[in-house]
Each structure stands twice: as C-alpha cells, then as structure tokens.
mmCIF file of C-alpha atoms in Angstrom:
data_model
loop_
_atom_site.group_PDB
_atom_site.id
_atom_site.type_symbol
_atom_site.label_atom_id
_atom_site.label_comp_id
_atom_site.label_asym_id
_atom_site.label_seq_id
_atom_site.Cartn_x
_atom_site.Cartn_y
_atom_site.Cartn_z
ATOM 1 C CA UNK E 1 94.720 126.994 115.388
ATOM 2 C CA UNK E 2 92.446 127.409 112.394
ATOM 3 C CA UNK E 3 89.654 124.869 112.831
ATOM 4 C CA UNK E 4 86.947 124.026 110.342
ATOM 5 C CA UNK E 5 83.618 123.155 111.924
ATOM 6 C CA UNK E 6 80.306 121.808 110.790
ATOM 7 C CA UNK E 7 81.659 120.232 107.596
ATOM 8 C CA UNK E 8 80.073 116.803 107.298
ATOM 9 C CA UNK E 9 81.301 114.302 104.764
ATOM 10 C CA UNK E 10 78.559 112.090 103.356
ATOM 11 C CA UNK E 11 79.797 109.443 100.995
ATOM 12 C CA UNK E 12 77.589 106.790 99.453
ATOM 13 C CA UNK E 13 78.256 103.326 100.773
ATOM 14 C CA UNK E 14 80.097 101.365 98.143
ATOM 15 C CA UNK E 15 80.392 97.623 98.554
ATOM 16 C CA UNK E 16 80.994 96.462 95.001
ATOM 17 C CA UNK E 17 84.353 94.785 94.678
ATOM 18 C CA UNK E 18 85.026 94.835 98.439
ATOM 19 C CA UNK E 19 83.201 91.772 99.700
ATOM 20 C CA UNK E 20 85.455 89.154 101.243
ATOM 21 C CA UNK E 21 85.707 85.739 99.725
ATOM 22 C CA UNK E 22 85.025 83.034 102.293
ATOM 23 C CA UNK E 23 87.459 80.220 102.777
ATOM 24 C CA UNK E 24 88.424 77.976 105.713
ATOM 25 C CA UNK E 25 89.956 79.386 108.868
ATOM 26 C CA UNK E 26 93.059 77.210 108.848
ATOM 27 C CA UNK E 27 96.153 77.477 111.023
ATOM 28 C CA UNK E 28 99.306 77.664 108.879
ATOM 29 C CA UNK E 29 102.433 75.720 109.782
ATOM 30 C CA UNK E 30 105.304 77.555 111.399
ATOM 31 C CA UNK E 31 106.954 78.232 108.040
ATOM 32 C CA UNK E 32 104.657 78.797 105.078
ATOM 33 C CA UNK E 33 104.471 80.178 101.595
ATOM 34 C CA UNK E 34 102.100 83.107 100.967
ATOM 35 C CA UNK E 35 98.390 82.341 100.972
ATOM 36 C CA UNK E 36 96.306 83.144 97.887
ATOM 37 C CA UNK E 37 96.459 86.845 97.197
ATOM 38 C CA UNK E 38 93.427 89.064 96.609
ATOM 39 C CA UNK E 39 93.917 88.551 92.887
ATOM 40 C CA UNK E 40 92.823 84.940 93.295
ATOM 41 C CA UNK E 41 89.336 86.175 94.191
ATOM 42 C CA UNK E 42 89.127 89.520 92.419
ATOM 43 C CA UNK E 43 90.543 88.834 88.992
ATOM 44 C CA UNK E 44 93.499 91.196 89.389
ATOM 45 C CA UNK E 45 97.226 90.800 89.600
ATOM 46 C CA UNK E 46 98.681 91.141 93.065
ATOM 47 C CA UNK E 47 102.175 92.532 93.305
ATOM 48 C CA UNK E 48 104.347 91.781 96.300
ATOM 49 C CA UNK E 49 108.086 92.134 96.169
ATOM 50 C CA UNK E 50 110.524 91.182 98.886
ATOM 51 C CA UNK E 51 112.763 94.115 99.702
ATOM 52 C CA UNK E 52 115.384 94.342 102.387
ATOM 53 C CA UNK E 53 114.268 92.687 105.658
ATOM 54 C CA UNK E 54 112.926 95.384 107.970
ATOM 55 C CA UNK E 55 111.142 95.144 111.314
ATOM 56 C CA UNK E 56 108.258 97.508 110.692
ATOM 57 C CA UNK E 57 105.982 97.573 113.763
ATOM 58 C CA UNK E 58 105.879 96.715 117.458
ATOM 59 C CA UNK E 59 103.158 96.578 120.112
ATOM 60 C CA UNK E 60 103.069 95.722 123.814
ATOM 61 C CA UNK E 61 99.876 94.971 125.736
ATOM 62 C CA UNK E 62 101.755 95.021 129.056
ATOM 63 C CA UNK E 63 105.291 95.581 130.311
ATOM 64 C CA UNK E 64 106.083 91.931 129.563
ATOM 65 C CA UNK E 65 103.927 90.791 126.629
ATOM 66 C CA UNK E 66 104.700 92.166 123.167
ATOM 67 C CA UNK E 67 104.956 91.464 119.445
ATOM 68 C CA UNK E 68 107.197 92.781 116.664
ATOM 69 C CA UNK E 69 106.562 92.172 112.967
ATOM 70 C CA UNK E 70 108.415 92.777 109.745
ATOM 71 C CA UNK E 71 109.130 91.316 106.338
ATOM 72 C CA UNK E 72 108.638 87.571 106.858
ATOM 73 C CA UNK E 73 108.181 87.072 110.609
ATOM 74 C CA UNK E 74 106.166 87.660 113.762
ATOM 75 C CA UNK E 75 108.247 87.853 116.949
ATOM 76 C CA UNK E 76 106.856 87.473 120.487
ATOM 77 C CA UNK E 77 108.183 88.096 123.990
ATOM 78 C CA UNK E 78 106.715 87.308 127.393
ATOM 79 C CA UNK E 79 109.507 88.835 129.496
ATOM 80 C CA UNK E 80 109.735 92.428 128.318
ATOM 81 C CA UNK E 81 111.990 91.585 125.380
ATOM 82 C CA UNK E 82 114.794 89.798 127.168
ATOM 83 C CA UNK E 83 113.933 86.855 124.930
ATOM 84 C CA UNK E 84 112.213 87.033 121.529
ATOM 85 C CA UNK E 85 110.770 83.974 119.805
ATOM 86 C CA UNK E 86 109.549 83.594 116.235
ATOM 87 C CA UNK E 87 105.862 82.657 116.315
ATOM 88 C CA UNK E 88 105.311 82.729 112.570
ATOM 89 C CA UNK E 89 107.589 82.700 109.528
ATOM 90 C CA UNK E 90 106.376 83.264 105.979
ATOM 91 C CA UNK E 91 107.848 83.938 102.564
ATOM 92 C CA UNK E 92 109.763 87.242 102.334
ATOM 93 C CA UNK E 93 107.135 88.344 99.801
ATOM 94 C CA UNK E 94 104.602 88.531 102.668
ATOM 95 C CA UNK E 95 106.156 91.876 103.726
ATOM 96 C CA UNK E 96 104.408 91.980 107.108
ATOM 97 C CA UNK E 97 103.851 95.620 108.047
ATOM 98 C CA UNK E 98 101.520 96.268 110.992
ATOM 99 C CA UNK E 99 100.292 94.631 114.206
ATOM 100 C CA UNK E 100 97.206 95.280 116.357
ATOM 101 C CA UNK E 101 96.300 93.468 119.610
ATOM 102 C CA UNK E 102 93.230 94.249 121.707
ATOM 103 C CA UNK E 103 94.465 92.076 124.590
ATOM 104 C CA UNK E 104 97.041 89.369 125.213
ATOM 105 C CA UNK E 105 95.105 86.820 123.129
ATOM 106 C CA UNK E 106 93.458 88.573 120.187
ATOM 107 C CA UNK E 107 95.649 90.124 117.515
ATOM 108 C CA UNK E 108 95.985 90.817 113.791
ATOM 109 C CA UNK E 109 98.967 91.310 111.475
ATOM 110 C CA UNK E 110 98.788 92.792 107.988
ATOM 111 C CA UNK E 111 101.157 92.392 105.065
ATOM 112 C CA UNK E 112 101.410 92.828 101.323
ATOM 113 C CA UNK E 113 99.888 89.448 100.545
ATOM 114 C CA UNK E 114 98.068 88.298 103.665
ATOM 115 C CA UNK E 115 95.994 89.181 106.711
ATOM 116 C CA UNK E 116 96.708 87.066 109.795
ATOM 117 C CA UNK E 117 94.798 86.678 113.067
ATOM 118 C CA UNK E 118 95.253 84.891 116.377
ATOM 119 C CA UNK E 119 92.917 84.148 119.276
ATOM 120 C CA UNK E 120 95.492 82.515 121.541
ATOM 121 C CA UNK E 121 98.276 85.054 121.829
ATOM 122 C CA UNK E 122 100.020 83.904 118.675
ATOM 123 C CA UNK E 123 100.351 80.208 119.455
ATOM 124 C CA UNK E 124 98.440 79.801 116.198
ATOM 125 C CA UNK E 125 98.127 82.355 113.400
ATOM 126 C CA UNK E 126 95.332 82.002 110.849
ATOM 127 C CA UNK E 127 95.096 83.439 107.347
ATOM 128 C CA UNK E 128 91.922 85.455 106.829
ATOM 129 C CA UNK E 129 90.304 86.130 103.461
ATOM 130 C CA UNK E 130 91.058 89.637 102.234
ATOM 131 C CA UNK E 131 88.818 91.998 100.277
ATOM 132 C CA UNK E 132 89.729 92.896 96.723
ATOM 133 C CA UNK E 133 91.752 95.859 97.929
ATOM 134 C CA UNK E 134 94.345 94.458 100.346
ATOM 135 C CA UNK E 135 94.205 95.635 103.935
ATOM 136 C CA UNK E 136 97.117 97.849 105.043
ATOM 137 C CA UNK E 137 96.340 98.425 108.728
ATOM 138 C CA UNK E 138 93.642 97.409 111.208
ATOM 139 C CA UNK E 139 92.312 98.904 114.440
ATOM 140 C CA UNK E 140 90.091 96.561 116.456
ATOM 141 C CA UNK E 141 87.985 97.835 119.347
ATOM 142 C CA UNK E 142 87.395 94.319 120.708
ATOM 143 C CA UNK E 143 87.858 90.748 119.537
ATOM 144 C CA UNK E 144 85.122 91.074 116.882
ATOM 145 C CA UNK E 145 84.631 94.724 115.935
ATOM 146 C CA UNK E 146 87.342 96.452 113.954
ATOM 147 C CA UNK E 147 88.167 98.981 111.272
ATOM 148 C CA UNK E 148 90.744 98.815 108.484
ATOM 149 C CA UNK E 149 92.460 100.977 105.906
ATOM 150 C CA UNK E 150 92.658 99.113 102.615
ATOM 151 C CA UNK E 151 93.899 99.636 99.096
ATOM 152 C CA UNK E 152 95.903 102.604 97.944
ATOM 153 C CA UNK E 153 99.606 102.951 97.395
ATOM 154 C CA UNK E 154 101.883 100.524 99.203
ATOM 155 C CA UNK E 155 104.920 102.334 100.633
ATOM 156 C CA UNK E 156 108.415 100.868 100.794
ATOM 157 C CA UNK E 157 109.203 100.350 104.472
ATOM 158 C CA UNK E 158 112.926 100.511 103.798
ATOM 159 C CA UNK E 159 112.482 104.153 102.793
ATOM 160 C CA UNK E 160 110.946 107.114 104.643
ATOM 161 C CA UNK E 161 108.329 107.853 105.863
ATOM 162 C CA UNK E 162 108.366 104.264 107.232
ATOM 163 C CA UNK E 163 104.636 103.727 107.471
ATOM 164 C CA UNK E 164 102.250 100.956 106.527
ATOM 165 C CA UNK E 165 99.454 103.379 105.706
ATOM 166 C CA UNK E 166 98.778 104.307 102.063
ATOM 167 C CA UNK E 167 99.439 107.866 100.967
ATOM 168 C CA UNK E 168 96.626 108.000 98.402
ATOM 169 C CA UNK E 169 93.552 106.039 97.284
ATOM 170 C CA UNK E 170 92.956 104.269 100.602
ATOM 171 C CA UNK E 171 89.437 103.281 101.702
ATOM 172 C CA UNK E 172 87.846 102.561 105.097
ATOM 173 C CA UNK E 173 86.402 99.144 105.989
ATOM 174 C CA UNK E 174 84.628 97.643 108.995
ATOM 175 C CA UNK E 175 84.333 94.090 110.318
ATOM 176 C CA UNK E 176 81.990 92.703 112.988
ATOM 177 C CA UNK E 177 83.300 89.121 113.009
ATOM 178 C CA UNK E 178 86.996 89.435 113.828
ATOM 179 C CA UNK E 179 88.105 90.161 110.272
ATOM 180 C CA UNK E 180 86.404 87.302 108.411
ATOM 181 C CA UNK E 181 84.250 89.720 106.425
ATOM 182 C CA UNK E 182 84.588 93.430 105.664
ATOM 183 C CA UNK E 183 82.260 96.098 104.328
ATOM 184 C CA UNK E 184 83.148 99.537 103.075
ATOM 185 C CA UNK E 185 82.235 102.593 105.141
ATOM 186 C CA UNK E 186 81.569 106.075 103.782
ATOM 187 C CA UNK E 187 84.682 108.188 104.206
ATOM 188 C CA UNK E 188 86.590 111.089 102.634
ATOM 189 C CA UNK E 189 88.901 110.295 99.736
ATOM 190 C CA UNK E 190 92.439 109.004 100.202
ATOM 191 C CA UNK E 191 92.090 107.419 103.654
ATOM 192 C CA UNK E 192 95.492 107.099 105.348
ATOM 193 C CA UNK E 193 94.821 106.178 108.992
ATOM 194 C CA UNK E 194 91.937 105.409 111.328
ATOM 195 C CA UNK E 195 91.547 104.755 115.034
ATOM 196 C CA UNK E 196 88.519 104.267 117.265
ATOM 197 C CA UNK E 197 88.076 104.613 121.030
ATOM 198 C CA UNK E 198 84.853 102.622 120.903
ATOM 199 C CA UNK E 199 82.283 101.583 118.322
ATOM 200 C CA UNK E 200 80.974 105.134 117.994
ATOM 201 C CA UNK E 201 83.878 107.547 118.495
ATOM 202 C CA UNK E 202 86.770 107.578 116.055
ATOM 203 C CA UNK E 203 89.222 109.680 114.070
ATOM 204 C CA UNK E 204 90.267 109.446 110.446
ATOM 205 C CA UNK E 205 93.284 110.743 108.542
ATOM 206 C CA UNK E 206 92.644 111.383 104.843
ATOM 207 C CA UNK E 207 94.651 113.502 102.384
ATOM 208 C CA UNK E 208 96.518 114.961 105.344
ATOM 209 C CA UNK E 209 93.288 116.133 106.985
ATOM 210 C CA UNK E 210 91.756 114.785 110.207
ATOM 211 C CA UNK E 211 88.062 113.968 110.570
ATOM 212 C CA UNK E 212 85.969 112.778 113.512
ATOM 213 C CA UNK E 213 82.894 110.599 113.897
ATOM 214 C CA UNK E 214 80.529 109.944 116.787
ATOM 215 C CA UNK E 215 78.308 107.433 114.971
ATOM 216 C CA UNK E 216 80.678 104.645 113.997
ATOM 217 C CA UNK E 217 81.790 106.192 110.732
ATOM 218 C CA UNK E 218 78.422 106.846 109.118
ATOM 219 C CA UNK E 219 79.322 110.548 108.866
ATOM 220 C CA UNK E 220 82.560 112.461 109.361
ATOM 221 C CA UNK E 221 83.236 116.028 110.516
ATOM 222 C CA UNK E 222 86.347 117.887 109.423
ATOM 223 C CA UNK E 223 88.513 118.694 112.462
ATOM 224 C CA UNK E 224 91.886 119.716 110.952
ATOM 225 C CA UNK E 225 92.410 120.940 107.383
ATOM 226 C CA UNK E 226 95.995 120.749 106.147
ATOM 227 C CA UNK E 227 95.751 121.633 102.456
ATOM 228 C CA UNK E 228 98.750 123.691 101.341
ATOM 229 C CA UNK E 229 98.547 126.949 99.423
ATOM 230 C CA UNK E 230 99.252 124.962 96.249
ATOM 231 C CA UNK E 231 96.338 122.617 96.942
ATOM 232 C CA UNK E 232 98.582 119.653 97.775
ATOM 233 C CA UNK E 233 97.950 117.175 100.574
ATOM 234 C CA UNK E 234 100.153 115.660 103.241
ATOM 235 C CA UNK E 235 99.929 112.502 105.340
ATOM 236 C CA UNK E 236 98.102 112.081 108.654
ATOM 237 C CA UNK E 237 99.001 109.459 111.274
ATOM 238 C CA UNK E 238 96.752 108.750 114.282
ATOM 239 C CA UNK E 239 96.642 106.845 117.578
ATOM 240 C CA UNK E 240 93.615 106.748 119.876
ATOM 241 C CA UNK E 241 93.945 106.298 123.633
ATOM 242 C CA UNK E 242 90.366 105.979 124.893
ATOM 243 C CA UNK E 243 87.388 108.233 125.641
ATOM 244 C CA UNK E 244 87.876 109.966 122.295
ATOM 245 C CA UNK E 245 91.399 111.171 123.132
ATOM 246 C CA UNK E 246 94.014 110.829 120.407
ATOM 247 C CA UNK E 247 97.408 111.974 119.138
ATOM 248 C CA UNK E 248 98.325 112.753 115.530
ATOM 249 C CA UNK E 249 101.172 113.846 113.293
ATOM 250 C CA UNK E 250 100.374 115.597 110.022
ATOM 251 C CA UNK E 251 103.368 115.815 107.682
ATOM 252 C CA UNK E 252 104.067 117.204 104.251
ATOM 253 C CA UNK E 253 103.434 117.842 101.521
ATOM 254 C CA UNK E 254 106.910 118.165 100.107
ATOM 255 C CA UNK E 255 110.236 118.937 101.749
ATOM 256 C CA UNK E 256 112.905 121.582 101.593
ATOM 257 C CA UNK E 257 116.609 121.611 102.456
ATOM 258 C CA UNK E 258 116.377 118.426 104.515
ATOM 259 C CA UNK E 259 113.180 119.434 106.333
ATOM 260 C CA UNK E 260 109.611 118.132 106.070
ATOM 261 C CA UNK E 261 106.616 120.227 107.194
ATOM 262 C CA UNK E 262 105.100 118.500 110.224
ATOM 263 C CA UNK E 263 102.749 119.289 113.099
ATOM 264 C CA UNK E 264 102.001 117.147 116.142
ATOM 265 C CA UNK E 265 98.473 117.363 117.553
ATOM 266 C CA UNK E 266 96.532 116.209 120.608
ATOM 267 C CA UNK E 267 92.843 116.040 121.440
ATOM 268 C CA UNK E 268 91.072 115.092 124.634
ATOM 269 C CA UNK E 269 88.061 114.144 122.572
ATOM 270 C CA UNK E 270 86.758 117.437 121.201
ATOM 271 C CA UNK E 271 89.071 120.076 119.708
ATOM 272 C CA UNK E 272 92.593 119.427 118.461
ATOM 273 C CA UNK E 273 95.502 121.651 119.393
ATOM 274 C CA UNK E 274 99.065 121.665 118.037
ATOM 275 C CA UNK E 275 101.804 120.563 120.447
ATOM 276 C CA UNK E 276 104.831 121.008 118.158
ATOM 277 C CA UNK E 277 105.722 121.968 114.592
ATOM 278 C CA UNK E 278 108.727 121.983 112.285
ATOM 279 C CA UNK E 279 109.730 125.611 112.734
ATOM 280 C CA UNK E 280 111.659 125.722 109.465
ATOM 281 C CA UNK E 281 108.296 126.196 107.732
ATOM 282 C CA UNK E 282 105.514 128.710 108.427
ATOM 283 C CA UNK E 283 102.401 127.084 109.879
ATOM 284 C CA UNK E 284 99.599 129.662 109.901
ATOM 285 C CA UNK E 285 97.145 127.134 111.328
ATOM 286 C CA UNK E 286 99.419 125.955 114.155
ATOM 287 C CA UNK E 287 99.991 128.485 116.921
ATOM 288 C CA UNK E 288 102.933 126.807 118.630
ATOM 289 C CA UNK E 289 106.617 127.619 118.853
ATOM 290 C CA UNK E 290 107.554 124.187 120.169
ATOM 291 C CA UNK E 291 110.002 122.480 117.827
ATOM 292 C CA UNK E 292 109.327 119.055 116.319
ATOM 293 C CA UNK E 293 111.554 116.141 117.414
ATOM 294 C CA UNK E 294 113.602 116.344 114.211
ATOM 295 C CA UNK E 295 113.636 117.619 110.652
ATOM 296 C CA UNK E 296 111.823 114.493 109.409
ATOM 297 C CA UNK E 297 108.827 112.909 111.207
ATOM 298 C CA UNK E 298 109.122 109.447 112.673
ATOM 299 C CA UNK E 299 106.756 106.995 114.381
ATOM 300 C CA UNK E 300 105.079 107.823 117.677
ATOM 301 C CA UNK E 301 103.469 105.954 120.571
ATOM 302 C CA UNK E 302 100.348 107.159 122.385
ATOM 303 C CA UNK E 303 101.006 106.103 125.980
ATOM 304 C CA UNK E 304 97.824 107.518 127.541
ATOM 305 C CA UNK E 305 95.257 110.270 126.922
ATOM 306 C CA UNK E 306 97.795 112.760 128.322
ATOM 307 C CA UNK E 307 101.181 111.259 127.374
ATOM 308 C CA UNK E 308 102.911 110.282 124.141
ATOM 309 C CA UNK E 309 106.417 109.598 122.827
ATOM 310 C CA UNK E 310 107.443 110.945 119.416
ATOM 311 C CA UNK E 311 110.494 109.964 117.373
ATOM 312 C CA UNK E 312 112.110 111.784 114.477
ATOM 313 C CA UNK E 313 114.649 111.153 111.778
ATOM 314 C CA UNK E 314 117.658 113.277 110.928
ATOM 315 C CA UNK E 315 118.996 112.463 107.438
ATOM 316 C CA UNK E 316 122.060 114.686 107.807
ATOM 317 C CA UNK E 317 122.951 112.786 110.975
ATOM 318 C CA UNK E 318 122.914 109.438 109.210
ATOM 319 C CA UNK E 319 126.465 109.656 107.940
ATOM 320 C CA UNK E 320 128.647 106.988 109.504
ATOM 321 C CA UNK E 321 131.200 109.686 110.300
ATOM 322 C CA UNK E 322 128.885 111.221 112.914
ATOM 323 C CA UNK E 323 130.038 110.619 116.500
ATOM 324 C CA UNK E 324 128.015 108.168 118.654
ATOM 325 C CA UNK E 325 126.443 110.922 120.750
ATOM 326 C CA UNK E 326 124.778 112.337 117.624
ATOM 327 C CA UNK E 327 122.529 109.421 116.770
ATOM 328 C CA UNK E 328 119.912 110.334 114.148
ATOM 329 C CA UNK E 329 116.728 109.108 115.923
ATOM 330 C CA UNK E 330 115.770 111.819 118.435
ATOM 331 C CA UNK E 331 113.066 111.323 121.056
ATOM 332 C CA UNK E 332 110.530 113.770 122.465
ATOM 333 C CA UNK E 333 108.036 113.100 125.276
ATOM 334 C CA UNK E 334 104.710 114.949 125.458
ATOM 335 C CA UNK E 335 103.175 115.324 128.912
ATOM 336 C CA UNK E 336 99.971 116.945 130.162
ATOM 337 C CA UNK E 337 98.314 116.577 126.778
ATOM 338 C CA UNK E 338 101.288 118.155 125.056
ATOM 339 C CA UNK E 339 101.395 121.238 127.284
ATOM 340 C CA UNK E 340 104.851 120.071 128.397
ATOM 341 C CA UNK E 341 107.441 118.704 125.973
ATOM 342 C CA UNK E 342 110.578 116.983 127.228
ATOM 343 C CA UNK E 343 113.371 116.698 124.710
ATOM 344 C CA UNK E 344 114.846 113.236 125.086
ATOM 345 C CA UNK E 345 118.066 111.751 123.854
ATOM 346 C CA UNK E 346 118.892 109.870 120.692
ATOM 347 C CA UNK E 347 117.806 106.252 120.343
ATOM 348 C CA UNK E 348 121.233 104.654 120.486
ATOM 349 C CA UNK E 349 122.010 102.013 117.890
ATOM 350 C CA UNK E 350 119.430 103.011 115.276
ATOM 351 C CA UNK E 351 119.825 105.157 112.189
ATOM 352 C CA UNK E 352 116.084 105.116 111.411
ATOM 353 C CA UNK E 353 113.046 104.108 113.473
ATOM 354 C CA UNK E 354 110.172 102.235 111.841
ATOM 355 C CA UNK E 355 108.004 101.527 114.900
ATOM 356 C CA UNK E 356 107.738 102.416 118.585
ATOM 357 C CA UNK E 357 105.762 101.156 121.607
ATOM 358 C CA UNK E 358 105.906 102.662 125.099
ATOM 359 C CA UNK E 359 103.851 101.265 127.997
ATOM 360 C CA UNK E 360 104.944 104.200 130.184
ATOM 361 C CA UNK E 361 107.016 107.244 129.276
ATOM 362 C CA UNK E 362 110.023 105.430 130.788
ATOM 363 C CA UNK E 363 109.522 101.877 129.517
ATOM 364 C CA UNK E 364 109.528 101.476 125.743
ATOM 365 C CA UNK E 365 110.735 99.638 122.657
ATOM 366 C CA UNK E 366 111.773 100.850 119.205
ATOM 367 C CA UNK E 367 112.252 98.851 116.018
ATOM 368 C CA UNK E 368 114.324 100.239 113.205
ATOM 369 C CA UNK E 369 117.341 100.117 110.962
ATOM 370 C CA UNK E 370 120.778 99.929 112.514
ATOM 371 C CA UNK E 371 122.752 101.536 109.674
ATOM 372 C CA UNK E 372 121.773 104.101 107.030
ATOM 373 C CA UNK E 373 122.289 101.395 104.406
ATOM 374 C CA UNK E 374 119.456 99.387 105.996
ATOM 375 C CA UNK E 375 121.620 96.275 106.326
ATOM 376 C CA UNK E 376 120.400 95.320 109.834
ATOM 377 C CA UNK E 377 117.105 95.735 111.649
ATOM 378 C CA UNK E 378 116.898 95.759 115.455
ATOM 379 C CA UNK E 379 114.692 95.912 118.532
ATOM 380 C CA UNK E 380 116.046 98.207 121.245
ATOM 381 C CA UNK E 381 114.604 98.873 124.717
ATOM 382 C CA UNK E 382 114.795 101.584 127.347
ATOM 383 C CA UNK E 383 113.679 101.383 130.980
ATOM 384 C CA UNK E 384 114.737 104.900 131.951
ATOM 385 C CA UNK E 385 112.943 107.144 129.482
ATOM 386 C CA UNK E 386 115.618 106.950 126.796
ATOM 387 C CA UNK E 387 118.732 107.746 128.806
ATOM 388 C CA UNK E 388 120.069 104.293 127.974
ATOM 389 C CA UNK E 389 119.160 101.674 125.367
ATOM 390 C CA UNK E 390 119.793 97.945 125.093
ATOM 391 C CA UNK E 391 119.678 95.882 121.899
ATOM 392 C CA UNK E 392 117.264 92.979 122.415
ATOM 393 C CA UNK E 393 117.058 91.434 118.958
ATOM 394 C CA UNK E 394 118.878 91.711 115.640
ATOM 395 C CA UNK E 395 117.277 90.521 112.439
ATOM 396 C CA UNK E 396 119.783 88.934 110.089
ATOM 397 C CA UNK E 397 119.387 86.543 107.210
ATOM 398 C CA UNK E 398 118.497 83.651 109.522
ATOM 399 C CA UNK E 399 117.526 82.974 113.118
#
C-alpha cells in the first residue's frame, strides 16, 4: 500500500456563519411539522424535498435495543426487532438520514431540516438548534462531546450510493454540550465522514482521502491518498471501533461497465491496510487480490476492532426476472482485522441496502429497499450470519 506520511493539514479555525442560534430545548409532540430550518437564523433559503419514503440508517446498542430512522420517522425496538414502535413522526420533508447513540439513553438523529436528540432512550425527542450549514451526520464520544459533518451536497437516499454524508463542501464541527452549540474545527476540504475513538484520536474522510488526528482535530495527518490519475476524488466512509481502530471504504471516482472503484481498509490504530478491492479496476496503492463484496459499494458495520460486515449492491441483479437465489445485496464478513474474508449470502428480500448494524458477525439488521423501483422499505434480520433472513418491519404509506 502506498502511504503518505508526515503531511499535516493546518487549516485556520473559521467560526463565522457557523455559530448555533440558541432557542428552547422543547420536546415535540409525537407528530410534528418541521422545526425552523437553518435559514430562519442564517438568512438563507433551506431546501428540503420529500422523496420516496426510505429507511436510511439503523443502530443497535445491544442485541435487544435498537433504532431505525428514515424519511419521516424514528423506530425503536427493545426485543431485537420482533416489535418496532414509532417513537417520533415528523413531516416527510424532514428526510431523517442518520442515527447515533452512545448508550441506551443518549442519541441523536439528523435530517434535512432538523437535528434531534434524546436523553431517555427516545421517550422524548428534542429539536436542537442547527448551525448555518445543516448537520448531515454526528459521532458522539459521550453524552456531551461529539463531532459532526455539516453542509455540503445533500445526496438522494433513494439513489446510490445511499449515504447521508456529503460528497463535496462538507465541514467538520465539534460540540461539548450534547449538540446545543457547535464550533468549526480545522480540517481538509470536502469533509465526508468523521469518527472518533475518544476525544483525542479520530479519523476523517475528505475528498476520498483518509486523515488521522491524535489531538482532537487540531491537526490532521494524511493516512490514505486516493486521488485518481485525472486528479478526481472519490468518497470515503468510516466507522471507529475503539482504541483508534477503524474500518473504511473508499469508492470512486467514476464508474465503468457497471463497476465502481472501491477499496475496503482496516487499521488497528496506526497504519491502514487494504482488505479488499474491486478487481475490475487497477489499484496501484492497494496490494490485495481479495474481491469486493459486489460491483457497487454498500453500507458496512464495524462490529469490533477485528470484525466487520460489508454489503454491496449489484445493479445488474436488480431485474425482477432474476431468480430468488440471486438477490442483489451480497454480504462479506471480515475477520482477524480483514486478514480473513468470508463471502456471505445475499440479503434476502432487499434489492438495495441503505443501512446495516451487526452486534456480532452472526446477529445483524439491514434496512433497505425491497424492490428496484424503491416502492417499499424494510428492516430484515439475521441470527445466523446471513444464512437466513426475516422481515421485521415494512414501511408503507401509513402505520
């Protein structure tokens, strides 16, 4: 692997236009209309359109307690998904996209028009004031200290690559009061993803590159450079698992004949090494012959510092004429820090995956689209490492 070292990124701290407006911490009713958008405080025009309803993210803090979010709702289960209950319902324009819990009580949900938080496991969700550039995703280290990716382009979750992170023009923020106030941190341009193991150690995806910090984001060191020969940039997704360990997928730029360049990486806290790559493309910087889960990258779940589950997407498999055994959401399990890859089966019932959460490599949940047309969104569960799947929840036009 070609690794750049010693390159420190020093960016002047810019706070103008990113201070949060302060307004009451009020619990919304069960069904609400969107709260004031950032434009109410920043003099801009917020744009939020309600597309097709899609469950976009899922997280479990234990084998029983989990949350799924998407479009206009937050779903909760306390029995491993056998029963799902709506904790919060908003206007479809909210376009809820990501969820982050530090424990069974403290969690945050982001959307196109609002940032929500709970301190009681979702019994009450509160609207937080947002900075001028709306927050896309958050990563909290504890109930008060967290980091966020804000601003940038807002992707359509009904279309690939099915991510809440911006592709370009994102910035990095930090909060020390549970998300009530945010300040901008110095960071490389075009922030796409960020995760922290603690208040000092973290990783950043920006312009398809991966950077590391050991001082809470004051400076960043380039760890993986992914610029193409044409000078274009891809997209970097990250998940931290503690003690500086993390997993990543760097994809793009571009595509060819139904394939997207992609490389999966793992680090135990120091150097990164590739664990798989899309072999259709040459990857001079990735010395691995292990094949990626599919021709298109999908979401992934970091189970532990040494284990992760990756999903893919196969557009040519999405035709309704394909037989059931050729489902288009393949699964791949990385063990021993990616030294061992186990090719799983297809996630039955889904044409596209938008989010995944595994608490062990056998016990996991996937949210996604049932049909290529995107008409139905589902939660499916496996207890045997993907050999069998059960539909737990279907999102229709009403509950």
